[in-house]
Amino acid sequence: MPLLPEEPQIHESAQGPVATPASSRVAPTPRPVPGPRPAAPTRPGRPGPPRPAPPAQRAPRDVAPAKPGPSGPAVPAAPAAGPQIQLIPASAEGALDAAEEALDLLLDSGRAPGEVLVLTTGARHPWAEHELSFGEASYWAQHDAGDDVFYADGAMAARAASRPVVIVAVNGDAAAAATALPVAHTRAGALLIVCGDPQQINAVLGAGV
């Protein structure tokens, strides 16, 4: 399903799905390619600087009850149309840096780390490489704990559980993106942020979502 343009900033107010008209496409959100990516964080108790404590969990917003219809009974809300999608233009080489910057903005705005899943369509994120060096059991235990940002590549995306926010770094080829992006869309509860080549992303999400 094609999508409306998004604003340059990632707004924390985006808590739910946003339906978009069929005639639109996913529009780029202009952003400069960020600088070098910081070193991969390590888990507490292992060598390296500890990750900062996650921000306090935000209280969920009150949901207003459905208003009565003209004939009396309450009218249920329309079914969800899918997550809001934001596109951050970046080269394949800069996509992971752009994803890290987007993650920093989300955490600074109050998102809890456990609400975010970061996927790559090409090379794995250094954190994923580090955790997998201790074995897949340890790696997936971090995923199941659900208390921190989790990083996975496209091949592992199907095993990852849904989270409110999914960030995708399109750092692989077109075939990898075509496989990973639809899976990422199904895993994003409220917001899907895609960092990569706009034409490549639109070819997948603009026509297939």
mmCIF file of C-alpha atoms in Angstrom:
data_model
loop_
_atom_site.group_PDB
_atom_site.id
_atom_site.type_symbol
_atom_site.label_atom_id
_atom_site.label_comp_id
_atom_site.label_asym_id
_atom_site.label_seq_id
_atom_site.Cartn_x
_atom_site.Cartn_y
_atom_site.Cartn_z
ATOM 1 C CA MET A 1 0.000 0.000 0.000
ATOM 2 C CA PRO A 2 1.665 3.306 -1.057
ATOM 3 C CA LEU A 3 2.315 5.840 1.646
ATOM 4 C CA LEU A 4 2.323 9.560 2.440
ATOM 5 C CA PRO A 5 5.487 11.681 2.890
ATOM 6 C CA GLU A 6 6.846 11.905 6.376
ATOM 7 C CA GLU A 7 8.309 14.843 8.255
ATOM 8 C CA PRO A 8 12.139 15.082 8.772
ATOM 9 C CA GLN A 9 11.916 14.396 12.490
ATOM 10 C CA ILE A 10 10.968 11.100 14.079
ATOM 11 C CA HIS A 11 8.034 12.083 16.291
ATOM 12 C CA GLU A 12 7.438 10.132 19.453
ATOM 13 C CA SER A 13 3.753 10.928 19.078
ATOM 14 C CA ALA A 14 3.514 8.278 16.355
ATOM 15 C CA GLN A 15 1.900 5.594 18.523
ATOM 16 C CA GLY A 16 -0.296 3.809 16.073
ATOM 17 C CA PRO A 17 -0.830 2.873 12.470
ATOM 18 C CA VAL A 18 -1.485 5.505 9.851
ATOM 19 C CA ALA A 19 -3.447 4.588 6.748
ATOM 20 C CA THR A 20 -2.269 6.161 3.520
ATOM 21 C CA PRO A 21 -4.052 6.821 0.212
ATOM 22 C CA ALA A 22 -3.493 4.331 -2.571
ATOM 23 C CA SER A 23 -2.131 6.943 -4.966
ATOM 24 C CA SER A 24 0.904 7.916 -2.875
ATOM 25 C CA ARG A 25 4.345 6.393 -2.470
ATOM 26 C CA VAL A 26 6.745 6.224 0.453
ATOM 27 C CA ALA A 27 8.378 9.653 0.373
ATOM 28 C CA PRO A 28 11.938 10.270 1.548
ATOM 29 C CA THR A 29 12.562 12.081 4.799
ATOM 30 C CA PRO A 30 15.638 14.223 3.961
ATOM 31 C CA ARG A 31 18.399 13.622 6.457
ATOM 32 C CA PRO A 32 22.176 14.039 6.192
ATOM 33 C CA VAL A 33 24.174 10.835 6.259
ATOM 34 C CA PRO A 34 25.460 10.620 9.848
ATOM 35 C CA GLY A 35 29.087 10.281 10.830
ATOM 36 C CA PRO A 36 30.944 7.099 11.745
ATOM 37 C CA ARG A 37 28.962 4.569 13.759
ATOM 38 C CA PRO A 38 30.047 4.119 17.400
ATOM 39 C CA ALA A 39 31.498 0.819 18.523
ATOM 40 C CA ALA A 40 29.036 -1.980 19.141
ATOM 41 C CA PRO A 41 27.746 -1.993 22.734
ATOM 42 C CA THR A 42 28.362 -5.003 24.908
ATOM 43 C CA ARG A 43 26.122 -6.597 27.468
ATOM 44 C CA PRO A 44 26.629 -5.819 31.183
ATOM 45 C CA GLY A 45 29.186 -8.089 32.804
ATOM 46 C CA ARG A 46 31.346 -8.481 29.686
ATOM 47 C CA PRO A 47 34.417 -6.436 28.738
ATOM 48 C CA GLY A 48 33.717 -3.026 27.298
ATOM 49 C CA PRO A 49 31.711 0.024 28.365
ATOM 50 C CA PRO A 50 28.263 -0.823 29.776
ATOM 51 C CA ARG A 51 25.137 0.288 27.961
ATOM 52 C CA PRO A 52 23.364 3.238 29.563
ATOM 53 C CA ALA A 53 20.351 2.438 31.672
ATOM 54 C CA PRO A 54 17.175 2.374 29.556
ATOM 55 C CA PRO A 55 14.843 5.331 29.956
ATOM 56 C CA ALA A 56 11.798 4.899 32.134
ATOM 57 C CA GLN A 57 8.900 3.146 30.470
ATOM 58 C CA ARG A 58 6.274 5.602 29.389
ATOM 59 C CA ALA A 59 2.781 5.110 30.704
ATOM 60 C CA PRO A 60 0.362 4.070 27.963
ATOM 61 C CA ARG A 61 -2.044 6.700 26.786
ATOM 62 C CA ASP A 62 -5.673 6.413 27.736
ATOM 63 C CA VAL A 63 -7.834 5.101 24.944
ATOM 64 C CA ALA A 64 -11.101 6.947 24.534
ATOM 65 C CA PRO A 65 -14.147 4.655 24.392
ATOM 66 C CA ALA A 66 -15.926 4.270 21.080
ATOM 67 C CA LYS A 67 -18.652 6.876 20.554
ATOM 68 C CA PRO A 68 -22.240 5.668 20.165
ATOM 69 C CA GLY A 69 -23.513 5.549 16.614
ATOM 70 C CA PRO A 70 -26.619 7.396 15.502
ATOM 71 C CA SER A 71 -28.805 4.377 16.265
ATOM 72 C CA GLY A 72 -27.481 3.730 19.769
ATOM 73 C CA PRO A 73 -24.905 0.887 19.895
ATOM 74 C CA ALA A 74 -21.231 1.755 20.121
ATOM 75 C CA VAL A 75 -19.387 1.736 16.809
ATOM 76 C CA PRO A 76 -16.120 -0.258 16.972
ATOM 77 C CA ALA A 77 -12.934 1.322 15.702
ATOM 78 C CA ALA A 78 -11.730 0.509 12.189
ATOM 79 C CA PRO A 79 -9.128 -2.276 11.950
ATOM 80 C CA ALA A 80 -5.466 -1.286 11.944
ATOM 81 C CA ALA A 81 -4.000 -0.559 8.508
ATOM 82 C CA GLY A 82 -0.369 -1.223 9.464
ATOM 83 C CA PRO A 83 2.520 0.752 10.926
ATOM 84 C CA GLN A 84 3.492 4.266 9.963
ATOM 85 C CA ILE A 85 6.462 4.179 7.586
ATOM 86 C CA GLN A 86 9.326 6.684 7.543
ATOM 87 C CA LEU A 87 12.056 6.651 4.927
ATOM 88 C CA ILE A 88 15.559 7.996 5.568
ATOM 89 C CA PRO A 89 17.575 8.214 2.323
ATOM 90 C CA ALA A 90 21.027 6.652 2.632
ATOM 91 C CA SER A 91 23.512 4.738 0.533
ATOM 92 C CA ALA A 92 24.072 1.044 1.197
ATOM 93 C CA GLU A 93 27.344 2.012 2.905
ATOM 94 C CA GLY A 94 25.660 4.680 5.061
ATOM 95 C CA ALA A 95 22.421 2.839 5.874
ATOM 96 C CA LEU A 96 23.675 1.354 9.144
ATOM 97 C CA ASP A 97 24.922 4.751 10.333
ATOM 98 C CA ALA A 98 21.548 6.284 9.488
ATOM 99 C CA ALA A 99 19.780 3.517 11.408
ATOM 100 C CA GLU A 100 21.978 4.187 14.461
ATOM 101 C CA GLU A 101 21.116 7.883 14.320
ATOM 102 C CA ALA A 102 17.406 7.082 14.063
ATOM 103 C CA LEU A 103 17.728 4.749 17.057
ATOM 104 C CA ASP A 104 19.442 7.463 19.117
ATOM 105 C CA LEU A 105 16.625 9.898 18.329
ATOM 106 C CA LEU A 106 14.006 7.349 19.399
ATOM 107 C CA LEU A 107 15.726 6.576 22.687
ATOM 108 C CA ASP A 108 16.290 10.279 23.382
ATOM 109 C CA SER A 109 12.582 10.900 22.805
ATOM 110 C CA GLY A 110 11.635 8.339 25.456
ATOM 111 C CA ARG A 111 11.263 5.035 23.634
ATOM 112 C CA ALA A 112 12.306 2.106 25.800
ATOM 113 C CA PRO A 113 15.148 0.047 24.269
ATOM 114 C CA GLY A 114 13.066 -3.113 24.514
ATOM 115 C CA GLU A 115 10.515 -1.611 22.118
ATOM 116 C CA VAL A 116 12.961 -1.443 19.203
ATOM 117 C CA LEU A 117 14.114 -4.083 16.721
ATOM 118 C CA VAL A 118 16.934 -3.186 14.297
ATOM 119 C CA LEU A 119 17.273 -5.267 11.131
ATOM 120 C CA THR A 120 19.945 -5.259 8.438
ATOM 121 C CA THR A 121 19.456 -6.589 4.911
ATOM 122 C CA GLY A 122 23.185 -7.128 4.333
ATOM 123 C CA ALA A 123 26.088 -7.398 6.777
ATOM 124 C CA ARG A 124 25.103 -7.929 10.399
ATOM 125 C CA HIS A 125 25.277 -5.150 12.951
ATOM 126 C CA PRO A 126 28.447 -5.406 15.080
ATOM 127 C CA TRP A 127 26.319 -6.037 18.191
ATOM 128 C CA ALA A 128 24.738 -9.078 16.550
ATOM 129 C CA GLU A 129 28.154 -10.362 15.510
ATOM 130 C CA HIS A 130 29.415 -9.908 19.065
ATOM 131 C CA GLU A 131 26.466 -11.700 20.684
ATOM 132 C CA LEU A 132 26.501 -14.557 18.183
ATOM 133 C CA SER A 133 30.146 -15.187 19.091
ATOM 134 C CA PHE A 134 28.793 -16.557 22.410
ATOM 135 C CA GLY A 135 26.413 -18.920 20.603
ATOM 136 C CA GLU A 136 22.897 -18.703 19.244
ATOM 137 C CA ALA A 137 21.337 -19.755 22.551
ATOM 138 C CA SER A 138 22.815 -16.721 24.299
ATOM 139 C CA TYR A 139 21.917 -14.486 21.366
ATOM 140 C CA TRP A 140 18.244 -15.476 21.315
ATOM 141 C CA ALA A 141 18.046 -15.317 25.104
ATOM 142 C CA GLN A 142 18.741 -11.597 24.735
ATOM 143 C CA HIS A 143 15.863 -11.414 22.248
ATOM 144 C CA ASP A 144 13.471 -13.299 24.537
ATOM 145 C CA ALA A 145 14.355 -11.100 27.526
ATOM 146 C CA GLY A 146 12.934 -8.147 25.573
ATOM 147 C CA ASP A 147 14.601 -5.509 27.737
ATOM 148 C CA ASP A 148 17.050 -4.045 25.226
ATOM 149 C CA VAL A 149 17.371 -3.119 21.564
ATOM 150 C CA PHE A 150 17.724 -6.300 19.524
ATOM 151 C CA TYR A 151 19.712 -6.521 16.285
ATOM 152 C CA ALA A 152 19.190 -9.168 13.611
ATOM 153 C CA ASP A 153 19.912 -9.661 9.941
ATOM 154 C CA GLY A 154 17.374 -10.353 7.228
ATOM 155 C CA ALA A 155 17.774 -14.118 7.481
ATOM 156 C CA MET A 156 16.884 -13.992 11.196
ATOM 157 C CA ALA A 157 14.062 -11.456 10.878
ATOM 158 C CA ALA A 158 11.376 -14.112 10.486
ATOM 159 C CA ARG A 159 12.277 -15.537 13.914
ATOM 160 C CA ALA A 160 12.235 -12.170 15.673
ATOM 161 C CA ALA A 161 9.089 -11.211 17.577
ATOM 162 C CA SER A 162 7.103 -8.093 16.762
ATOM 163 C CA ARG A 163 8.055 -4.848 18.505
ATOM 164 C CA PRO A 164 6.431 -1.396 18.448
ATOM 165 C CA VAL A 165 9.285 0.050 16.365
ATOM 166 C CA VAL A 166 11.365 -1.648 13.675
ATOM 167 C CA ILE A 167 14.346 0.083 12.042
ATOM 168 C CA VAL A 168 15.739 -1.428 8.839
ATOM 169 C CA ALA A 169 19.185 -0.626 7.446
ATOM 170 C CA VAL A 170 19.077 -1.518 3.746
ATOM 171 C CA ASN A 171 22.775 -2.306 3.481
ATOM 172 C CA GLY A 172 22.407 -5.273 1.115
ATOM 173 C CA ASP A 173 21.414 -5.794 -2.498
ATOM 174 C CA ALA A 174 17.949 -5.446 -4.010
ATOM 175 C CA ALA A 175 17.120 -9.129 -3.597
ATOM 176 C CA ALA A 176 17.934 -9.019 0.129
ATOM 177 C CA ALA A 177 15.799 -5.901 0.585
ATOM 178 C CA ALA A 178 12.886 -7.492 -1.284
ATOM 179 C CA THR A 179 12.979 -10.384 1.178
ATOM 180 C CA ALA A 180 13.609 -8.490 4.424
ATOM 181 C CA LEU A 181 11.360 -5.428 4.055
ATOM 182 C CA PRO A 182 7.996 -7.244 3.899
ATOM 183 C CA VAL A 183 8.988 -9.253 6.992
ATOM 184 C CA ALA A 184 10.041 -6.048 8.772
ATOM 185 C CA HIS A 185 6.656 -4.525 7.929
ATOM 186 C CA THR A 186 4.859 -7.412 9.634
ATOM 187 C CA ARG A 187 7.078 -7.093 12.729
ATOM 188 C CA ALA A 188 6.496 -3.339 13.250
ATOM 189 C CA GLY A 189 3.595 -2.594 15.551
ATOM 190 C CA ALA A 190 3.460 1.216 15.269
ATOM 191 C CA LEU A 191 6.447 2.553 13.327
ATOM 192 C CA LEU A 192 8.705 1.210 10.568
ATOM 193 C CA ILE A 193 11.810 3.274 9.770
ATOM 194 C CA VAL A 194 13.706 2.280 6.618
ATOM 195 C CA CYS A 195 17.187 3.656 5.892
ATOM 196 C CA GLY A 196 18.406 3.146 2.340
ATOM 197 C CA ASP A 197 17.986 3.959 -1.332
ATOM 198 C CA PRO A 198 14.503 5.489 -1.879
ATOM 199 C CA GLN A 199 13.981 3.891 -5.308
ATOM 200 C CA GLN A 200 14.915 0.465 -3.998
ATOM 201 C CA ILE A 201 12.637 0.836 -0.971
ATOM 202 C CA ASN A 202 9.701 2.179 -2.972
ATOM 203 C CA ALA A 203 10.021 -0.734 -5.388
ATOM 204 C CA VAL A 204 9.270 -3.052 -2.461
ATOM 205 C CA LEU A 205 7.123 -1.108 0.026
ATOM 206 C CA GLY A 206 5.543 1.417 -2.328
ATOM 207 C CA ALA A 207 3.832 -1.258 -4.361
ATOM 208 C CA GLY A 208 3.609 -4.200 -2.035
ATOM 209 C CA VAL A 209 2.288 -2.756 1.253
#
